[in-house]
mmCIF file of C-alpha atoms in Angstrom:
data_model
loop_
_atom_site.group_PDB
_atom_site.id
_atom_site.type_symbol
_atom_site.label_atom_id
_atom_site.label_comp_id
_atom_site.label_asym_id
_atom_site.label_seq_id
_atom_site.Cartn_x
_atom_site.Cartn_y
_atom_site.Cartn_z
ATOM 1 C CA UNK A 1029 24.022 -50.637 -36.057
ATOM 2 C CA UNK A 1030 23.240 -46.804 -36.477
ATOM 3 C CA UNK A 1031 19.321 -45.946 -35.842
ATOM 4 C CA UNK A 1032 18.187 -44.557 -38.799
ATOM 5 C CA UNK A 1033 16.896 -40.540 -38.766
ATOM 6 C CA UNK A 1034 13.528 -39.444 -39.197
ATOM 7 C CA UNK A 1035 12.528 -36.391 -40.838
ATOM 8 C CA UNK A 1036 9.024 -34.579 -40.744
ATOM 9 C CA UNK A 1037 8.458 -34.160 -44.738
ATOM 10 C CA UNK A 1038 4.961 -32.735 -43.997
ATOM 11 C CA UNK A 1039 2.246 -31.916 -41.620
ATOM 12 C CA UNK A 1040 -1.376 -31.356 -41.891
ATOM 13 C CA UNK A 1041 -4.411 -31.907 -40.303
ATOM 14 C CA UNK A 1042 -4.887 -35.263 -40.658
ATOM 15 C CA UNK A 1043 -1.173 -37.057 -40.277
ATOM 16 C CA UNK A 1044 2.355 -36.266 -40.178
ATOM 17 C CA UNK A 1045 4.429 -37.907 -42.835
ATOM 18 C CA UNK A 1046 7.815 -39.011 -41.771
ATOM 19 C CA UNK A 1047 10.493 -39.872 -44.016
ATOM 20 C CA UNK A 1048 12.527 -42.969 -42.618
ATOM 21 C CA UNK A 1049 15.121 -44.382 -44.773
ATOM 22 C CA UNK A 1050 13.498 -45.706 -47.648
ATOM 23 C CA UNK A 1051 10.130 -45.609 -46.043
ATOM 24 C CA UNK A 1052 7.356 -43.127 -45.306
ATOM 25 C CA UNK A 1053 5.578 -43.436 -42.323
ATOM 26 C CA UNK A 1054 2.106 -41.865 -42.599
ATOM 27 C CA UNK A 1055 0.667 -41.719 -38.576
ATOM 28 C CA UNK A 1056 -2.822 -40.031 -38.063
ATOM 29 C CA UNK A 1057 -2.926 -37.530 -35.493
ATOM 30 C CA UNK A 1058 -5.279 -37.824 -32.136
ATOM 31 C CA UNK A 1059 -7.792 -35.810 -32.055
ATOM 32 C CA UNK A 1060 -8.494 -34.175 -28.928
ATOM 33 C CA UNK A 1061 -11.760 -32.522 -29.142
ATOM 34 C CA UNK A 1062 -13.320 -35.960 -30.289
ATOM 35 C CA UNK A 1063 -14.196 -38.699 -27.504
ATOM 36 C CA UNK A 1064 -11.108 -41.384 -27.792
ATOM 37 C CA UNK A 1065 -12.986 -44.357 -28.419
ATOM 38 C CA UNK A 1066 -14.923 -42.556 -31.267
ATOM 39 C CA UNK A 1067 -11.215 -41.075 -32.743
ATOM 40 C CA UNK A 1068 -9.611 -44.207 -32.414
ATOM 41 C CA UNK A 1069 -12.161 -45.934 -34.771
ATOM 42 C CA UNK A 1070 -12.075 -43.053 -37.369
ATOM 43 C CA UNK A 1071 -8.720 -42.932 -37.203
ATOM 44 C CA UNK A 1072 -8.359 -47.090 -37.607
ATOM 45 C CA UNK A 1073 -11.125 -47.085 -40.295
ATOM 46 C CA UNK A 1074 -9.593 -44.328 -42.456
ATOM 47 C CA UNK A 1075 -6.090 -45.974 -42.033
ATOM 48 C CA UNK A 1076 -7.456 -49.354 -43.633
ATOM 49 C CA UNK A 1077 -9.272 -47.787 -45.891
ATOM 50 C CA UNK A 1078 -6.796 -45.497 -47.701
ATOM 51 C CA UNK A 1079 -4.647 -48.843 -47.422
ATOM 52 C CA UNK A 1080 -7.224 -50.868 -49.320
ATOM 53 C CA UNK A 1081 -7.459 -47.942 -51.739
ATOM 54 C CA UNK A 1082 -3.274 -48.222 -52.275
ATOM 55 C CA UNK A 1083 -3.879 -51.757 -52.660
ATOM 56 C CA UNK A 1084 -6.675 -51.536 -55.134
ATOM 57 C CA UNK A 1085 -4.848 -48.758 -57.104
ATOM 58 C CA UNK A 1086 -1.899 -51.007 -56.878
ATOM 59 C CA UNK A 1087 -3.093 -52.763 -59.810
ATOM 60 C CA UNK A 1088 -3.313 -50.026 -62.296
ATOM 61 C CA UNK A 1089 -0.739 -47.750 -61.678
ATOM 62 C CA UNK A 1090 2.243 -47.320 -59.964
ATOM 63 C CA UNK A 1091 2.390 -46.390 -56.072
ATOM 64 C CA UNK A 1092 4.306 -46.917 -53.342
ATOM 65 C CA UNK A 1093 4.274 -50.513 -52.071
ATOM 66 C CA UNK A 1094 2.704 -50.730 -48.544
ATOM 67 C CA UNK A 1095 4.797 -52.167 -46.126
ATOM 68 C CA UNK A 1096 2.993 -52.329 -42.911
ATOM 69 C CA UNK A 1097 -0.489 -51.253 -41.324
ATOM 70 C CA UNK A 1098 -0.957 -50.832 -37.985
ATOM 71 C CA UNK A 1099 -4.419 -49.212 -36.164
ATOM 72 C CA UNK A 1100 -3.470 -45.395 -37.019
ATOM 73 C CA UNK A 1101 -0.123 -45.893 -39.045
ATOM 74 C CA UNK A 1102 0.948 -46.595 -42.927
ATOM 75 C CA UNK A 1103 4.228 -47.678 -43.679
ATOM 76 C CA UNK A 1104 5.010 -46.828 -47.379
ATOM 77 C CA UNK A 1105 8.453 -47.843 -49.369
ATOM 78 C CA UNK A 1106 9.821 -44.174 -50.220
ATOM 79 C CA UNK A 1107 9.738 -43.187 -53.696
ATOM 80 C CA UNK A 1108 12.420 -40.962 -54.696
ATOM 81 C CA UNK A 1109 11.173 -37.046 -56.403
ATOM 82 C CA UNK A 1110 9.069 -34.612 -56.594
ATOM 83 C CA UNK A 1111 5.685 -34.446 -53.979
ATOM 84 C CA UNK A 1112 2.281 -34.856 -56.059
ATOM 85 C CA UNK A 1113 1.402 -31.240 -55.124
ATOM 86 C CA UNK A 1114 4.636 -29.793 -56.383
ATOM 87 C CA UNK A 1115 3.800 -31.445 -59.951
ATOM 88 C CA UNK A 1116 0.232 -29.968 -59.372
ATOM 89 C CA UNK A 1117 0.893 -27.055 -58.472
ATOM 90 C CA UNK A 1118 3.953 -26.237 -61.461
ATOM 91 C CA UNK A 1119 0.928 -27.060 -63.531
ATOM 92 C CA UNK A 1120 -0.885 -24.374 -62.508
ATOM 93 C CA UNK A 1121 2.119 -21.874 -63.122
ATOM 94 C CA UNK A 1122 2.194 -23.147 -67.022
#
């Protein structure tokens, strides 16, 4: 069986989003100027949180389905198109 690619599909501050298949992998990024104990708990709270969020929004709207949480990671089912901030920002343009 063929390992399947991962692609970098954005960066920021926060996370990098990786494109895997027909998943999106959503891993927060260490911070190095913060002590690692106190990182790895923001970066574990934030992680559940956004998760519950997903979960919660889950209910009204339509988002991708969460497939797996681990302490700093998201794993997302991929939904094909545009980026949110490509729609936002064509809005602007208008």
């Amino acid at each position: 069986m063929k390992p399947e690619k991962l692609k970098i599909i954005q960066q920021g501050a926060e996370a990098v989003i990786i494109k895997r298949g027909n998943e999106i992998i959503k891993d927060r990024i260490v911070k190095k100027y913060r002590l690692p104990e106190l990182d790895n708990k923001i970066r574990v709270k934030r992680t559940r949180k956004e998760a519950k969020l997903l979960a919660t929004a889950s209910k009204i709207i339509n988002v991708p389905k969460l497939k797996k949480i681990e302490e700093s990671k998201i794993t997302l089912g991929y939904i094909r198109g545009k980026k949110l901030s490509e729609h936002l920002d064509n809005l602007n343009k208008k």
